[in-house]
Coordinates of C-alpha atoms and ligand atoms in Angstrom, one line a residue:
Chain A
M1 CA 5.9 8.3 -45.8
T2 CA 3.3 7.1 -44.4
T3 CA 1.7 8.8 -41.4
Q4 CA 1.8 7.5 -37.8
S5 CA -2.2 7.2 -36.8
K6 CA -2.5 4.7 -33.7
P7 CA 0.1 4.9 -30.6
R8 CA 2.9 2.4 -31.2
K9 CA 2.6 0.6 -28.0
P10 CA 5.3 0.9 -25.4
L11 CA 9.2 -1.4 -25.8
P12 CA 11.6 -2.1 -23.4
T13 CA 15.2 -1.0 -22.6
P14 CA 18.0 -2.4 -23.3
S15 CA 20.6 -1.8 -19.9
R16 CA 23.3 -1.8 -19.6
D17 CA 24.3 -5.6 -18.1
N18 CA 22.5 -7.5 -20.7
V19 CA 23.1 -5.9 -24.3
P20 CA 24.4 -9.5 -25.5
F21 CA 20.7 -10.6 -24.8
W22 CA 18.8 -7.9 -26.8
E23 CA 21.8 -8.7 -29.5
G24 CA 20.8 -12.4 -29.7
L25 CA 17.6 -11.1 -30.3
K26 CA 18.4 -9.9 -33.2
Q27 CA 20.5 -12.9 -34.6
R28 CA 17.9 -15.3 -33.4
E29 CA 18.7 -16.5 -30.2
F30 CA 16.9 -16.5 -26.8
R31 CA 20.3 -16.2 -24.1
I32 CA 19.7 -16.6 -20.8
Q33 CA 23.1 -17.0 -18.4
Q34 CA 24.2 -19.5 -16.9
C35 CA 25.9 -19.0 -13.1
S36 CA 30.0 -20.1 -13.6
G37 CA 29.5 -20.8 -9.7
C38 CA 27.0 -24.4 -9.4
G39 CA 25.8 -24.5 -13.2
S40 CA 22.0 -22.6 -12.7
Y41 CA 20.5 -21.6 -15.2
R42 CA 18.5 -17.6 -14.9
W43 CA 15.8 -15.8 -16.3
L44 CA 15.4 -13.2 -15.6
P45 CA 18.6 -11.4 -16.7
K46 CA 20.4 -10.2 -13.8
P47 CA 24.3 -9.6 -12.1
A48 CA 24.1 -12.5 -10.0
C49 CA 22.8 -15.8 -9.7
P50 CA 19.4 -16.3 -7.5
K51 CA 21.0 -19.6 -6.5
C52 CA 24.7 -19.5 -5.3
M53 CA 25.3 -15.3 -5.9
S54 CA 28.2 -15.5 -7.9
T55 CA 28.1 -12.4 -10.9
D56 CA 30.4 -14.9 -13.0
Y57 CA 27.8 -16.4 -15.8
A58 CA 27.7 -17.0 -19.5
W59 CA 25.5 -16.2 -21.9
V60 CA 24.4 -19.3 -23.9
A61 CA 21.9 -20.7 -26.4
A62 CA 19.0 -21.1 -25.2
S63 CA 16.7 -24.2 -27.7
G64 CA 13.3 -21.4 -26.7
E65 CA 11.5 -24.0 -27.1
G66 CA 8.7 -24.5 -23.6
V67 CA 5.1 -25.0 -22.6
V68 CA 2.8 -22.5 -21.1
W69 CA 2.1 -22.3 -17.4
T70 CA -0.2 -20.2 -16.9
Y71 CA -2.3 -17.2 -19.6
T72 CA -4.4 -14.8 -20.2
T73 CA -6.3 -14.1 -22.4
I74 CA -7.0 -9.8 -22.5
Y75 CA -10.7 -8.5 -23.8
R76 CA -9.9 -4.5 -22.3
A77 CA -6.4 -3.1 -23.1
G78 CA -5.0 0.5 -23.6
P79 CA -4.5 2.6 -26.7
A80 CA -2.0 0.5 -28.1
F81 CA -3.7 -2.4 -28.1
Q82 CA -7.4 -1.6 -29.1
D83 CA -6.4 -3.2 -32.6
D84 CA -5.3 -7.4 -31.3
I85 CA -7.6 -7.2 -28.3
P86 CA -8.5 -10.4 -27.9
F87 CA -4.7 -11.5 -27.7
T88 CA -2.7 -13.5 -24.8
V89 CA 0.2 -13.3 -23.0
A90 CA 1.3 -16.4 -21.4
A91 CA 3.6 -17.1 -19.1
V92 CA 5.6 -20.3 -20.5
E93 CA 8.2 -22.4 -18.6
L94 CA 11.0 -23.0 -21.1
K95 CA 12.7 -26.1 -21.1
E96 CA 16.2 -25.4 -19.5
K97 CA 14.0 -24.2 -16.6
P98 CA 15.8 -21.0 -15.5
L99 CA 14.8 -20.0 -11.9
R100 CA 13.6 -17.8 -11.4
C101 CA 11.6 -16.5 -13.8
L102 CA 8.8 -17.6 -16.1
V103 CA 9.1 -16.3 -19.3
M104 CA 5.7 -13.9 -20.0
S105 CA 4.8 -13.2 -24.3
W106 CA 2.3 -12.5 -26.5
I107 CA 2.0 -16.7 -27.8
V108 CA 0.9 -16.4 -31.5
D109 CA 0.4 -17.7 -35.0
C110 CA -2.9 -19.1 -33.0
D111 CA -6.4 -18.3 -32.1
A112 CA -5.9 -16.1 -28.2
E113 CA -8.6 -18.7 -27.1
A114 CA -7.3 -21.6 -28.3
V115 CA -4.5 -21.3 -25.4
Y116 CA -4.6 -23.8 -23.1
I117 CA -2.0 -25.0 -19.8
G118 CA 1.2 -26.8 -20.9
M119 CA 0.6 -26.1 -24.9
P120 CA 3.9 -26.6 -26.4
V121 CA 5.3 -23.3 -27.9
K122 CA 8.6 -22.3 -29.4
V123 CA 10.1 -18.3 -28.9
K124 CA 10.7 -16.4 -32.1
F125 CA 11.2 -13.4 -33.0
E126 CA 9.5 -9.9 -34.3
D127 CA 12.5 -6.9 -35.9
I128 CA 9.7 -3.4 -34.5
P129 CA 9.5 -1.3 -38.0
G130 CA 11.4 1.9 -37.1
E131 CA 13.3 0.7 -34.4
D132 CA 16.2 -0.7 -33.8
T133 CA 15.2 -3.3 -31.3
T134 CA 13.5 -7.1 -31.9
V135 CA 11.1 -8.4 -28.5
Y136 CA 10.7 -12.1 -28.5
K137 CA 7.0 -13.9 -29.0
F138 CA 5.8 -17.4 -28.5
A139 CA 3.8 -19.9 -31.2
P140 CA 3.2 -23.2 -31.0
A141 CA 5.7 -25.1 -31.2
Chain B
M1 CA 12.8 -8.5 20.5
P2 CA 8.8 -9.4 20.7
F3 CA 5.8 -7.1 19.2
P4 CA 4.7 -4.9 21.4
S5 CA 2.0 -6.5 21.4
G6 CA -1.4 -4.9 23.0
Q7 CA 0.9 -1.6 23.8
V8 CA 0.8 0.3 20.3
A9 CA -3.7 1.1 19.9
I10 CA -5.3 2.4 16.8
V11 CA -6.9 6.0 18.4
G12 CA -7.7 8.1 15.2
I13 CA -10.1 7.4 11.5
Y14 CA -11.4 8.8 8.3
L15 CA -13.0 8.4 5.8
T16 CA -12.8 11.0 3.1
D17 CA -16.3 10.7 0.7
Q18 CA -15.4 7.3 -2.7
G19 CA -15.4 7.4 -5.5
K20 CA -15.7 10.7 -8.3
L21 CA -14.6 13.3 -7.0
P22 CA -14.4 15.4 -10.4
D23 CA -14.2 19.0 -8.0
R24 CA -11.0 16.9 -5.3
T25 CA -7.3 16.6 -5.4
S26 CA -5.6 14.3 -4.0
D27 CA -3.6 16.6 -1.7
S28 CA -7.0 17.9 -0.6
L29 CA -8.4 14.2 0.1
C30 CA -4.5 14.1 2.1
V31 CA -5.2 17.6 4.5
E32 CA -8.9 16.7 5.0
A33 CA -8.1 13.1 5.9
F34 CA -4.8 14.2 8.5
K35 CA -7.6 16.9 9.9
G36 CA -10.7 14.6 10.6
A37 CA -8.5 11.2 11.2
L38 CA -7.1 13.2 14.7
D39 CA -10.0 15.3 15.4
D40 CA -11.0 11.6 15.8
A41 CA -8.3 11.1 17.8
G42 CA -9.0 14.2 19.8
L43 CA -5.5 15.2 18.8
T44 CA -4.0 18.3 17.5
P45 CA -1.5 18.7 13.8
G46 CA 1.2 19.4 16.8
D47 CA 0.7 16.0 18.9
V48 CA 2.1 13.9 15.3
D49 CA 5.8 13.2 15.3
A50 CA 5.4 11.1 11.9
V51 CA 3.7 10.2 9.1
S52 CA 3.4 7.7 6.5
P53 CA 2.1 9.4 3.2
A54 CA 1.1 7.1 0.2
G55 CA 3.1 9.1 -1.5
G56 CA 5.8 8.2 -0.2
L57 CA 9.4 11.2 1.0
M58 CA 8.1 13.5 -1.4
Q59 CA 5.0 14.2 -0.1
A60 CA 6.4 13.3 3.7
G61 CA 8.9 16.8 2.7
W62 CA 5.5 18.7 2.1
W63 CA 4.1 17.2 5.6
A64 CA 7.0 18.1 7.3
H65 CA 6.7 21.5 5.8
Q66 CA 2.9 22.2 6.4
L67 CA 3.2 21.6 10.0
D68 CA 6.2 23.2 10.6
K69 CA 8.7 20.3 12.2
T70 CA 10.6 17.6 11.6
I71 CA 8.8 14.5 10.8
V72 CA 10.2 11.4 11.6
M73 CA 9.1 9.3 8.0
A74 CA 7.6 6.0 9.3
G75 CA 8.4 4.6 5.5
S76 CA 5.5 2.2 4.1
G77 CA 3.4 4.9 2.3
A78 CA -0.3 4.5 4.2
M79 CA -0.1 0.6 3.5
G80 CA -2.6 -0.4 5.7
A81 CA -1.8 -3.1 8.4
A82 CA 1.2 -3.4 7.1
G83 CA 2.3 0.6 7.8
V84 CA 0.5 -0.1 10.9
T85 CA 3.0 -3.3 11.9
E86 CA 6.0 0.0 11.2
A87 CA 4.0 2.5 12.7
A88 CA 4.2 0.0 15.8
A89 CA 8.4 -0.6 15.9
F90 CA 8.7 3.5 15.6
I91 CA 6.8 3.7 18.4
N92 CA 8.0 1.0 20.8
A93 CA 10.9 1.3 19.4
G94 CA 11.0 5.4 20.9
L95 CA 11.6 6.8 18.4
A96 CA 8.0 8.5 16.9
E97 CA 4.6 8.6 19.3
V98 CA 2.3 9.2 17.4
V99 CA 1.5 8.3 13.5
V100 CA -0.3 9.6 10.8
L101 CA -1.1 7.0 7.7
I102 CA -2.3 8.8 5.3
C103 CA -3.4 8.2 1.7
G104 CA -5.4 11.0 -1.4
Q105 CA -6.4 9.5 -4.2
A106 CA -7.9 11.8 -7.1
G107 CA -7.9 12.3 -10.8
S108 CA -5.6 9.5 -11.8
R109 CA -6.4 5.7 -12.7
L110 CA -4.4 2.6 -12.5
G111 CA -6.3 0.4 -15.4
P112 CA -5.6 -0.1 -19.1
G113 CA -8.1 3.8 -19.6
S114 CA -5.1 5.3 -18.1
Q115 CA -2.3 3.7 -20.2
S116 CA -0.9 6.6 -22.5
A117 CA -2.8 7.4 -26.3
A118 CA 0.1 9.4 -27.9
V119 CA 0.6 9.3 -31.2
T120 CA 4.4 9.7 -31.6
A121 CA 6.4 8.7 -34.4
R122 CA 9.2 6.6 -32.6
S123 CA 7.6 3.6 -29.8
P124 CA 7.7 4.7 -26.1
R125 CA 9.7 2.8 -23.3
V126 CA 10.2 1.9 -20.5
S127 CA 11.9 0.0 -17.9
E128 CA 13.7 -3.7 -19.4
W129 CA 12.0 -5.9 -18.1
N130 CA 8.7 -3.5 -17.8
P131 CA 5.3 -5.8 -18.8
A132 CA 3.7 -3.3 -20.0
P133 CA 5.2 -4.0 -24.6
W134 CA 2.5 -6.7 -24.3
G135 CA -0.3 -4.7 -23.3
M136 CA -0.6 -6.1 -19.8
F137 CA -2.1 -4.6 -16.4
M138 CA -3.3 -4.9 -13.6
S139 CA -5.7 -7.3 -13.6
A140 CA -4.7 -9.9 -16.1
W141 CA -1.6 -10.1 -13.8
Y142 CA -4.1 -11.5 -10.8
A143 CA -6.1 -12.9 -14.2
Q144 CA -3.2 -14.9 -15.3
M145 CA -3.1 -16.6 -11.3
A146 CA -6.2 -17.2 -11.3
Q147 CA -6.1 -19.0 -15.0
R148 CA -2.8 -21.3 -12.8
Y149 CA -5.3 -21.5 -9.3
L150 CA -8.4 -22.7 -12.0
H151 CA -6.1 -25.4 -13.7
V152 CA -4.6 -27.0 -10.3
F153 CA -7.8 -26.9 -7.7
G154 CA -10.4 -28.1 -10.7
A155 CA -12.0 -24.7 -8.7
T156 CA -14.3 -22.5 -10.6
S157 CA -14.8 -19.0 -11.7
E158 CA -19.0 -19.5 -10.4
Q159 CA -17.0 -20.6 -6.3
L160 CA -14.9 -17.6 -6.5
A161 CA -17.7 -15.3 -8.1
E162 CA -19.3 -15.5 -4.3
V163 CA -16.3 -13.0 -3.0
S164 CA -18.1 -10.1 -5.0
V165 CA -21.7 -11.3 -4.6
T166 CA -21.4 -11.6 -0.6
F167 CA -19.3 -7.7 -0.7
R168 CA -21.9 -6.3 -3.0
R169 CA -24.5 -7.0 0.1
H170 CA -21.9 -5.6 1.9
A171 CA -21.8 -2.1 0.4
T172 CA -26.0 -1.8 -0.2
L173 CA -25.5 -1.8 4.2
N174 CA -22.8 0.5 4.3
P175 CA -25.0 4.1 2.9
R176 CA -21.2 5.2 1.8
S177 CA -19.7 2.6 -0.9
V178 CA -19.6 3.2 -4.0
M179 CA -21.8 0.5 -5.9
G180 CA -23.9 -0.4 -3.1
V181 CA -26.9 1.5 -4.8
R182 CA -26.9 -0.6 -7.6
G183 CA -28.2 -3.1 -6.3
E184 CA -26.9 -6.7 -5.3
I185 CA -25.6 -9.0 -7.0
T186 CA -25.9 -12.6 -8.1
V187 CA -23.3 -14.9 -9.4
D188 CA -24.8 -15.1 -12.9
D189 CA -24.7 -11.2 -13.2
V190 CA -21.2 -11.7 -12.2
M191 CA -20.7 -14.7 -15.0
G192 CA -22.6 -12.6 -17.3
S193 CA -20.0 -9.3 -17.0
R194 CA -18.1 -8.4 -19.8
M195 CA -14.6 -10.3 -19.7
I196 CA -11.4 -8.3 -19.2
A197 CA -9.2 -10.7 -18.6
T198 CA -9.9 -14.3 -18.7
P199 CA -10.8 -16.2 -16.0
L200 CA -11.6 -13.0 -14.6
H201 CA -15.0 -10.6 -14.8
L202 CA -15.3 -7.1 -14.6
L203 CA -17.3 -7.6 -11.1
E204 CA -15.1 -10.2 -10.3
C205 CA -12.3 -6.9 -10.6
C206 CA -11.9 -4.2 -8.0
L207 CA -13.2 0.1 -8.3
D208 CA -11.0 2.3 -9.5
N209 CA -12.0 5.7 -7.5
D210 CA -11.1 8.3 -5.7
G211 CA -11.4 8.9 -2.4
G212 CA -8.4 9.7 0.9
Y213 CA -8.1 7.9 4.5
A214 CA -6.1 8.1 7.5
I215 CA -5.6 6.0 10.6
V216 CA -3.9 7.2 13.4
V217 CA -1.4 4.9 15.6
T218 CA 0.2 6.2 19.5
S219 CA 1.7 4.3 22.5
T220 CA -1.5 2.2 24.7
E221 CA -0.5 3.7 27.8
R222 CA -1.4 7.6 25.2
A223 CA -4.4 6.1 23.8
R224 CA -5.8 5.4 27.5
S225 CA -6.8 9.8 27.8
L226 CA -7.6 10.4 23.7
K227 CA -11.2 10.8 23.6
K228 CA -12.4 7.1 21.1
K229 CA -11.8 3.8 23.4
P230 CA -8.9 2.6 22.4
V231 CA -7.8 -0.4 19.5
L232 CA -5.2 -2.0 20.4
V233 CA -2.5 -3.9 19.1
L234 CA -2.4 -7.2 19.6
G235 CA -0.3 -8.3 16.6
G236 CA 1.6 -7.0 13.1
A237 CA 3.1 -8.3 10.2
T238 CA 4.6 -7.9 6.8
A239 CA 6.9 -9.4 4.2
L240 CA 7.7 -8.1 1.1
W241 CA 8.6 -11.1 -1.7
N242 CA 8.0 -9.8 -5.7
T243 CA 7.7 -5.9 -5.7
P244 CA 8.4 -4.6 -9.0
Y245 CA 5.8 -5.9 -11.5
E246 CA 9.5 -6.7 -13.7
E247 CA 9.7 -10.3 -12.6
F248 CA 8.0 -12.7 -12.2
N249 CA 7.8 -15.5 -10.3
D250 CA 7.5 -19.0 -11.0
E251 CA 5.6 -19.7 -8.0
Y252 CA 2.5 -18.4 -7.4
W253 CA 1.9 -19.9 -4.2
P254 CA 2.1 -19.3 -0.8
S255 CA 2.4 -15.5 -0.5
P256 CA 3.9 -12.9 1.6
A257 CA 0.5 -13.7 3.7
S258 CA 1.4 -17.3 4.5
V259 CA 4.7 -16.1 6.6
T260 CA 2.7 -12.8 8.3
G261 CA -1.0 -13.9 8.6
P262 CA 0.8 -16.9 11.3
K263 CA 3.2 -14.3 12.8
A264 CA 0.4 -11.7 14.0
M265 CA -0.8 -14.3 15.2
A266 CA 1.4 -16.0 17.8
Q267 CA 2.2 -12.4 18.9
A268 CA -1.7 -12.1 19.7
G269 CA -2.0 -15.0 21.0
V270 CA -5.2 -15.9 19.3
K271 CA -6.2 -18.3 17.1
H272 CA -8.2 -18.4 13.4
D273 CA -11.4 -18.7 15.7
D274 CA -11.3 -15.6 17.9
F275 CA -11.6 -13.7 14.9
D276 CA -15.5 -12.0 15.3
V277 CA -14.7 -9.8 12.1
L278 CA -12.4 -9.7 8.5
G279 CA -10.1 -7.3 7.2
I280 CA -9.1 -9.5 3.8
Y281 CA -8.2 -7.6 0.8
D282 CA -9.9 -7.8 -1.8
C283 CA -8.6 -6.5 -5.2
F284 CA -9.9 -9.5 -7.0
T285 CA -11.7 -12.5 -6.3
I286 CA -9.3 -14.8 -6.8
T287 CA -7.5 -13.1 -4.4
V288 CA -9.8 -13.4 -1.0
A289 CA -9.6 -17.3 -2.7
R290 CA -5.6 -17.8 -2.0
L291 CA -5.6 -15.3 1.4
M292 CA -8.3 -17.2 3.1
E293 CA -5.3 -20.3 2.1
D294 CA -2.1 -17.9 2.9
L295 CA -3.8 -16.9 6.8
G296 CA -4.2 -20.5 7.3
F297 CA -8.7 -20.6 7.5
C298 CA -8.3 -23.2 5.4
K299 CA -6.2 -26.0 3.3
L300 CA -4.4 -24.4 0.4
G301 CA -6.2 -25.8 -2.5
E302 CA -10.1 -25.0 -1.0
G303 CA -10.0 -21.7 -0.6
A304 CA -12.5 -20.8 -3.5
D305 CA -14.8 -23.6 -1.7
Y306 CA -14.2 -21.7 1.5
V307 CA -15.1 -18.7 0.3
G308 CA -19.2 -19.8 -0.7
G309 CA -22.0 -20.7 1.1
G310 CA -22.3 -17.6 3.5
R311 CA -18.9 -18.2 5.1
L312 CA -18.4 -14.9 4.9
G313 CA -21.4 -12.4 4.5
L314 CA -22.6 -10.8 7.4
G315 CA -24.3 -13.6 10.5
G316 CA -21.5 -15.4 8.4
E317 CA -19.1 -17.7 10.6
F318 CA -15.8 -15.0 9.3
P319 CA -18.1 -11.7 8.5
T320 CA -15.6 -10.5 6.6
N321 CA -15.3 -6.0 4.7
L322 CA -18.3 -5.3 6.2
D323 CA -18.1 -2.3 3.8
G324 CA -18.5 -3.6 0.8
G325 CA -14.4 -4.4 0.0
L326 CA -12.4 -3.0 -3.1
L327 CA -14.5 -5.0 -5.1
S328 CA -17.7 -2.9 -4.2
H329 CA -16.7 -0.1 -0.8
S330 CA -14.7 1.4 -3.1
H331 CA -11.1 1.2 -4.1
N332 CA -8.7 5.3 -4.1
G333 CA -5.0 3.9 -5.0
N334 CA -3.3 2.6 -2.1
P335 CA -6.6 1.1 -0.7
S336 CA -5.5 -1.0 2.0
G337 CA -5.9 0.7 4.3
L338 CA -10.1 0.3 3.9
H339 CA -9.9 -2.7 5.1
L340 CA -8.0 -1.7 9.2
I341 CA -10.2 1.5 9.4
E342 CA -13.6 -1.0 9.0
V343 CA -12.4 -3.6 11.7
V344 CA -11.7 -1.0 13.7
R345 CA -15.3 1.0 13.1
Q346 CA -16.5 -2.5 13.6
L347 CA -15.2 -2.9 16.7
R348 CA -16.0 0.3 18.1
G349 CA -19.3 -0.1 17.6
E350 CA -20.4 2.7 15.2
V351 CA -21.0 1.7 11.6
E352 CA -25.1 1.3 11.0
P353 CA -26.8 -0.5 12.8
E354 CA -27.6 -3.1 9.3
R355 CA -24.0 -4.2 8.6
Q356 CA -22.3 -3.9 12.4
V357 CA -21.6 -7.5 13.9
E358 CA -22.8 -8.0 17.1
N359 CA -20.7 -6.7 20.4
P360 CA -17.1 -8.6 17.9
K361 CA -14.0 -7.9 20.3
I362 CA -10.8 -9.0 18.1
G363 CA -9.9 -8.1 15.0
F364 CA -8.0 -9.9 11.7
V365 CA -6.5 -6.4 9.4
H366 CA -4.1 -8.5 5.8
G367 CA -3.5 -6.4 3.3
Q368 CA -1.2 -5.6 0.3
G369 CA -0.3 -4.2 -2.8
A370 CA 3.0 -3.4 -5.5
A371 CA 2.3 -7.1 -7.0
V372 CA 0.2 -10.0 -6.5
L373 CA 2.8 -11.1 -4.6
G374 CA 3.7 -7.6 -3.1
R375 CA 4.3 -6.2 -0.2
H376 CA 1.4 -7.5 2.7
G377 CA 0.7 -6.7 5.7
S378 CA -1.5 -8.5 8.8
C379 CA -2.4 -6.9 12.3
V380 CA -4.9 -8.6 15.5
L381 CA -6.7 -5.8 16.6
A382 CA -9.2 -5.9 19.6
I383 CA -11.4 -4.1 22.2
D384 CA -11.6 -3.9 25.7
Ligands
LIG1 ZN1 25.0 -20.1 -9.2

């Protein structure tokens, strides 16, 4: 048995409303909501459509493809991230262009300093050891 | 119903020491600031009807207990121009006559160094869309905005660096500023300081220190009989677009400043050229460039160029943040009131002669907080 010797990175607390999203990650799907009222895609997942306020929606698997809309390469970070410096956090615009938020996560599998605005990326999934949570990151497409 | 232009005034201000204050607590700074600002106004704690503490409702309750009276919560949490705007609404509605905004912080920090270093068997959990799992912190949020800005408008980091250079020069003229003693800096110094989160260098990021302040607002009628010459609130507006950092707008511009700035100026019946002195929120260099655009001083995309060439410096077209701003004077947790205090002091003509604008009559203050596109507030202030 190994002894944990470093601070662990925080993880999100899935909410009751969004269980299908977090379960989707385990099944290698990046799910977004599609409004049954007006057909809009949306992200972040919320109980109502930002366009028509309808509360009827379906979970659909997004392509997981997108482009880097903006990013920052981080050289100073908290204790849990010391081994990762430098790392790049991007805001990704998905192909489906869901309302209202971009998808924020790390760009991995490339040099942190090689990321650029407009870079095509694709979502990837990471099961966190010892935790019942899968997180999403992006890698060059 | 129109804004009560000129019917409400700022009558008392106070700044505690700013900087590393290891012997102080947030509470002791709040008490010192509260009493100091009331003394500046010639009022006593018994005169206070409402408080707007940076610590929110819990702290307001403590103040009610401390004052042994029921107080009306003004609510905005010492958010500078936003707080003064709310105070004006309270006073004009007859809900309160004397409102005090209070902020005090000691012993806590906002940067990534304040994140937990605890070694735990399981991962710590944060709320569902909190960006902490990605190693994000405030500077990184603004860095993403700056990166997009430089990309879209072809601006450069060297242009943004001029903001840090100008406000540091002001800080050297302010003996109470945290960074003034370090002396002036150049664009090369800013560009050579270590990278925090691209494209923002260390010297493009605000301070993170201890300190307190308080601001007393009352009716102009009451103000006429008080100790200091009242600083009239000619216009005030506040707007909030995206408070929690859990969400991320798909566009950074315009910001709520594009609403609050023009609204406050229209209420006051003034135009940009009327301002003799400015207080502009400057948590990062990019913040100032963007705010000058959204507030209508220049057009979208022109801000990075606009903030250079000495325009915002003492003696320039719009002398701004003459205390040194958040970049070189102080950033004490909830610092949006600091810009307002400096503009009030400039209008009263009571700062050190080296950084005093000559005979200013009208000032403009813009503050913000909580998020890149969070809570914004603008005020037009004037002295007779
Ligand atoms: Zn809809």
